[in-house]
XYZ file of C-alpha atoms in Angstrom:
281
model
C 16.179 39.956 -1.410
C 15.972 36.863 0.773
C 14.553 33.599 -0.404
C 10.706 33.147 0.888
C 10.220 30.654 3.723
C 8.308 27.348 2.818
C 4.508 27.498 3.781
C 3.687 25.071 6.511
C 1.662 22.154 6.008
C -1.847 23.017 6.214
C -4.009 20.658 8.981
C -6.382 18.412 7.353
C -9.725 19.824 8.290
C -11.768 16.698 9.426
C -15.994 17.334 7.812
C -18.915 15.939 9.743
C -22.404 16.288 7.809
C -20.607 19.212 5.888
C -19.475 20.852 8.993
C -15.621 21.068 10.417
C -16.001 18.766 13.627
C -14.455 19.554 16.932
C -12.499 16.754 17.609
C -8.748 16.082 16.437
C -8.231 12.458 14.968
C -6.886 9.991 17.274
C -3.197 8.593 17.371
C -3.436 5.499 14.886
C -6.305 6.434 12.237
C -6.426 7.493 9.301
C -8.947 10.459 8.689
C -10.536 9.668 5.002
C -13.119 11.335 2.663
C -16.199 10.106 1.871
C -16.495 9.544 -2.199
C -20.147 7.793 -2.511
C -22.839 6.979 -0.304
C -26.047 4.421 -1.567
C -29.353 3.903 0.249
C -30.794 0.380 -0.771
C -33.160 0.446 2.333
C -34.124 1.655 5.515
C -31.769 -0.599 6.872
C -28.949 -0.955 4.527
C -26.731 1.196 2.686
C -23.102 1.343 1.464
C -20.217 4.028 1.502
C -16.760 4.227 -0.759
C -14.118 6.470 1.329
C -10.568 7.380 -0.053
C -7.663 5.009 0.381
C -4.181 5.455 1.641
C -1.400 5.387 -0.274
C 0.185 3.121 2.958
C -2.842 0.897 3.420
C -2.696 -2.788 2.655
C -5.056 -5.437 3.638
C -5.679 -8.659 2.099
C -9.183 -9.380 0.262
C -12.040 -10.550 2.992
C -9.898 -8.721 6.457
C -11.881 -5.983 8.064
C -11.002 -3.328 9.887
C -12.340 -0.709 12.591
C -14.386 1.915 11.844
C -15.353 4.846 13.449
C -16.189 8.958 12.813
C -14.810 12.047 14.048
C -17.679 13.006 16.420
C -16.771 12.679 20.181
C -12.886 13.066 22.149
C -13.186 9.169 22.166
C -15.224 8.021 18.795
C -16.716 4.897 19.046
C -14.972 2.179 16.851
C -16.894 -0.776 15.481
C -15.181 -3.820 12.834
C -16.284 -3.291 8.885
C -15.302 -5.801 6.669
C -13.870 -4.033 3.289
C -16.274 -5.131 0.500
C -13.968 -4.336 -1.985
C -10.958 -6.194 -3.148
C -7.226 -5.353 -2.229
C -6.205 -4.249 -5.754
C -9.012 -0.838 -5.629
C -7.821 2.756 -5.243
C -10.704 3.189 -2.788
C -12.545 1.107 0.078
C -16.229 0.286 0.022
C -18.087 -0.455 3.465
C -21.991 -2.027 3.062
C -23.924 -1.109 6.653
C -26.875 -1.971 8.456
C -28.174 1.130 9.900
C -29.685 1.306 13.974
C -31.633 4.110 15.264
C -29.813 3.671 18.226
C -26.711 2.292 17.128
C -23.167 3.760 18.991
C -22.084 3.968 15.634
C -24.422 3.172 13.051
C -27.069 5.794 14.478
C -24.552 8.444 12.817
C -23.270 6.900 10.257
C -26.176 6.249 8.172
C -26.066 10.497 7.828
C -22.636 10.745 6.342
C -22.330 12.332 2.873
C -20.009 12.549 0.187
C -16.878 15.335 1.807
C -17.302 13.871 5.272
C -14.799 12.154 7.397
C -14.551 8.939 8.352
C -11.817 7.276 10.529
C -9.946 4.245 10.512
C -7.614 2.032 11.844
C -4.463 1.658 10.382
C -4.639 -2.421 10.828
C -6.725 -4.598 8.876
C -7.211 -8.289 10.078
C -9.931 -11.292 9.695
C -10.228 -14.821 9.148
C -12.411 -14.653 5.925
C -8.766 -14.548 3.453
C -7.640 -17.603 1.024
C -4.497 -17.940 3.067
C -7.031 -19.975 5.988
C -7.976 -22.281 3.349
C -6.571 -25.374 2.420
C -6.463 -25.673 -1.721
C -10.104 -26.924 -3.165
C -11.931 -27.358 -6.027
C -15.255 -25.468 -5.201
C -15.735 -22.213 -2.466
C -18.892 -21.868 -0.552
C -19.473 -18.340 0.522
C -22.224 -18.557 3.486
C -23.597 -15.477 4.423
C -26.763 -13.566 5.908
C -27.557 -9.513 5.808
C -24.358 -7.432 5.767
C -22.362 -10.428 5.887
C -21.917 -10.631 2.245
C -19.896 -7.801 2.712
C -15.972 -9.661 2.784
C -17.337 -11.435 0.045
C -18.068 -8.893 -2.244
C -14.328 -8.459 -1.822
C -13.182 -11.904 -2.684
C -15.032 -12.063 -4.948
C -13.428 -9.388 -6.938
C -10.366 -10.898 -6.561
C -8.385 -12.981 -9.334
C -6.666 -15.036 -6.342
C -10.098 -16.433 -5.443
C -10.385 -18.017 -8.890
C -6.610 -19.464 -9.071
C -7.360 -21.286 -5.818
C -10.550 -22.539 -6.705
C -12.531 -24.106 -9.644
C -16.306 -22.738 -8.598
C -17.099 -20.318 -5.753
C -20.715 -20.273 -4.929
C -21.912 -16.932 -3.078
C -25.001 -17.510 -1.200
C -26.802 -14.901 0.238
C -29.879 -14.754 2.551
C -32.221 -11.964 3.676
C -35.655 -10.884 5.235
C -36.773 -9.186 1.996
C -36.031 -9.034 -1.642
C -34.944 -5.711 -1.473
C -32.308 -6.408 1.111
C -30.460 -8.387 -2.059
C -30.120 -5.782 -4.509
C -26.400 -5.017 -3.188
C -25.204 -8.664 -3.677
C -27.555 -8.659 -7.292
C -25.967 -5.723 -8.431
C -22.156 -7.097 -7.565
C -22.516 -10.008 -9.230
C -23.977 -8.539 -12.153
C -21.284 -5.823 -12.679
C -18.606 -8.261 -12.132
C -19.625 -10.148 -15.772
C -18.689 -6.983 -17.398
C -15.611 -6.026 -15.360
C -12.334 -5.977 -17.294
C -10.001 -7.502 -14.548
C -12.202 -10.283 -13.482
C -14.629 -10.921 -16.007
C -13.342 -14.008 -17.923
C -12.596 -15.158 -13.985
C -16.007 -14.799 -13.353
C -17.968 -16.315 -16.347
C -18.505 -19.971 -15.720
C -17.342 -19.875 -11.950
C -18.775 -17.603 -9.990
C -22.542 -18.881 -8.878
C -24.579 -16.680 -7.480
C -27.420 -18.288 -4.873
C -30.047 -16.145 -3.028
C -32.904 -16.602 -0.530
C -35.300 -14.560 1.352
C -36.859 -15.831 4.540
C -39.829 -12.959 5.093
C -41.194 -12.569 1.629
C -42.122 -14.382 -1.043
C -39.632 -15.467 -3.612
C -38.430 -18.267 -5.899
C -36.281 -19.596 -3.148
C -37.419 -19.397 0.380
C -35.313 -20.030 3.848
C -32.390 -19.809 6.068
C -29.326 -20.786 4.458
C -29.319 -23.421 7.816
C -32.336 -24.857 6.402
C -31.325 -25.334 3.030
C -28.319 -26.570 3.770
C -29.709 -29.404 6.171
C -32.490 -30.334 3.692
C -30.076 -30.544 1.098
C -32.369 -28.054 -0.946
C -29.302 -26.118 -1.756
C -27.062 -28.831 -3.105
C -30.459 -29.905 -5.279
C -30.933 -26.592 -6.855
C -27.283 -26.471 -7.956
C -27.049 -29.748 -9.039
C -24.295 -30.134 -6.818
C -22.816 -33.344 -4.261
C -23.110 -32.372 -0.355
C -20.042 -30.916 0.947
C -17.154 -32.761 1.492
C -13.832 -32.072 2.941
C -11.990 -33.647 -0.053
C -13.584 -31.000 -2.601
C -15.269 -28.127 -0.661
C -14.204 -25.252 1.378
C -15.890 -22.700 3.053
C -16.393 -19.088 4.763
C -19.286 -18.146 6.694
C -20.517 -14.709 7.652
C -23.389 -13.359 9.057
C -25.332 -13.385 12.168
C -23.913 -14.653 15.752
C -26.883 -17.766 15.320
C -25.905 -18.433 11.456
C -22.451 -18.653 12.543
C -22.859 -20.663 14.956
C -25.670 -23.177 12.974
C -23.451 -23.012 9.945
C -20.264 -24.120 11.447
C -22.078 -27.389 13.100
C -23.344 -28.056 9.555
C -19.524 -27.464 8.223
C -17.983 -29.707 10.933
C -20.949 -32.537 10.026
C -19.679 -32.579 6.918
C -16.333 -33.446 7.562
C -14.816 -30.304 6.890
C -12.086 -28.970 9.850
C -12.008 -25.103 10.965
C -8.977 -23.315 9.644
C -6.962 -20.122 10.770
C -4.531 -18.098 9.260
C -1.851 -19.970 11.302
C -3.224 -23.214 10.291
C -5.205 -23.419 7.337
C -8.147 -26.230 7.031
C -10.988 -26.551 4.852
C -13.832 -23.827 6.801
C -13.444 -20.485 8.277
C -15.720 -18.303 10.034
C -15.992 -14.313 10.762
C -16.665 -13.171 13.895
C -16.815 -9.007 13.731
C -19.924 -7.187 13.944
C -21.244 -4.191 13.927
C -23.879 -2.116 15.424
């Protein structure tokens, strides 16, 4: 009686909308399985997808996303939203009717397949910063979305004293992912004592009506922000901060950084602002 031969490997079967897809994976991505998908609107949502083993990135990079649905899948730049130390990866989306990529995304379910690259890179990472007492988090829409990593992270509060995450919207609703962060991250047993006494939390809503109304720009220049918080106006002695959000906020938010006094930073020379530049559509 001869010994049985080993079974081969089986192909991972790659699941679109419940359905095998067509298409093999590209060279360089990781094909990963969808684990949760949330609605908040009926233009955001967010998705957790499996992690592998051989993935590292450091809280606030993103990477490139894409899904297996064409022989060359369009690829678009997600930052992670969660933090470096989590056994999966959370993505928070806008979704486009017409979007190359966002058009089919917004369908996926839990069992599909998304891809990704094997590289993760950004700007939005402590390493670009320069030692401070207090972090300001700038960011519009999806763009709270490195954040929500960073600020999961225990490195965020052994670099700084106070991190303040603002976030601005059209609507109320549009909030709810940031709201709901912040409010788990009290309770969470990693971060928790981090959290309590640091982490400040500062929202606004430029299309409805709400207890604070405007574009982070606005409050910013009219000093409305530094008011509420009973805070000084930045300074590059004390203050750093990251910006995210939309190509105009980035843009208006960096001339208000610079006016300051604060200097741009990169991961090759750290300073005392950085700004993200990936989008997606």
């Amino acid at each position: 009686m001869t010994d049985a031969l080993p079974l081969a490997p089986v192909a991972e079967v790659t699941i679109l909308q419940g359905a095998p897809s067509p298409f093999a994976v590209p060279a360089g991505c990781f094909a990963l399985t969808v684990t949760e998908v949330e609605h908040y609107t009926d233009s955001l949502f967010r998705f957790r997808i499996t992690r592998p083993a051989t993935f590292r990135f450091r809280s606030g990079e993103f990477v490139m996303i894409g899904l297996p649905n064409a022989e060359k899948p369009v690829f678009r730049a997600y930052s992670v939203a969660s933090p470096s130390w989590d056994e999966e990866l959370e993505f928070f989306s806008i979704k486009v009717a017409d979007g190359p990529l966002t058009e089919h995304l917004q369908k996926i379910r839990p069992g599909d397949t998304v891809l990704m690259r094997k590289k993760a890179t950004g700007t939005l990472v402590n390493d670009a910063l320069l030692p401070g007492k207090r972090l300001w988090m700038f960011s519009t829409g999806t763009g709270i979305a490195p954040f929500a990593s960073l600020i999961r992270d225990p490195e965020t509060y052994e670099k700084f004293d106070e991190v303040i995450l603002t976030h601005s919207c059209r609507t109320v609703a549009e909030l709810r992912y940031g709201e709901e962060l912040v409010q788990s991250l009290m309770e969470d047993p990693l971060v928790g004592e981090l959290v309590n006494g640091h982490l400040r939390h500062y929202t606004s809503v430029t299309r409805e009506p709400f207890a604070r109304q405007g574009r982070i720009t606005d409050l910013i220049t009219s000093g409305k922000l530094f008011d509420d918080l009973g805070l000084p106006r930045m300074g590059p002695e004390e203050d750093r901060a990251m910006i995210c959000g939309s190509m105009a906020m980035l843009r208006d938010t960096k001339e208000l950084c610079l006016s300051h006094g604060l200097e741009e930073g990169a991961n090759n020379k750290p300073a005392q602002f950085v700004v993200e530049r990936a989008f997606v559509d």
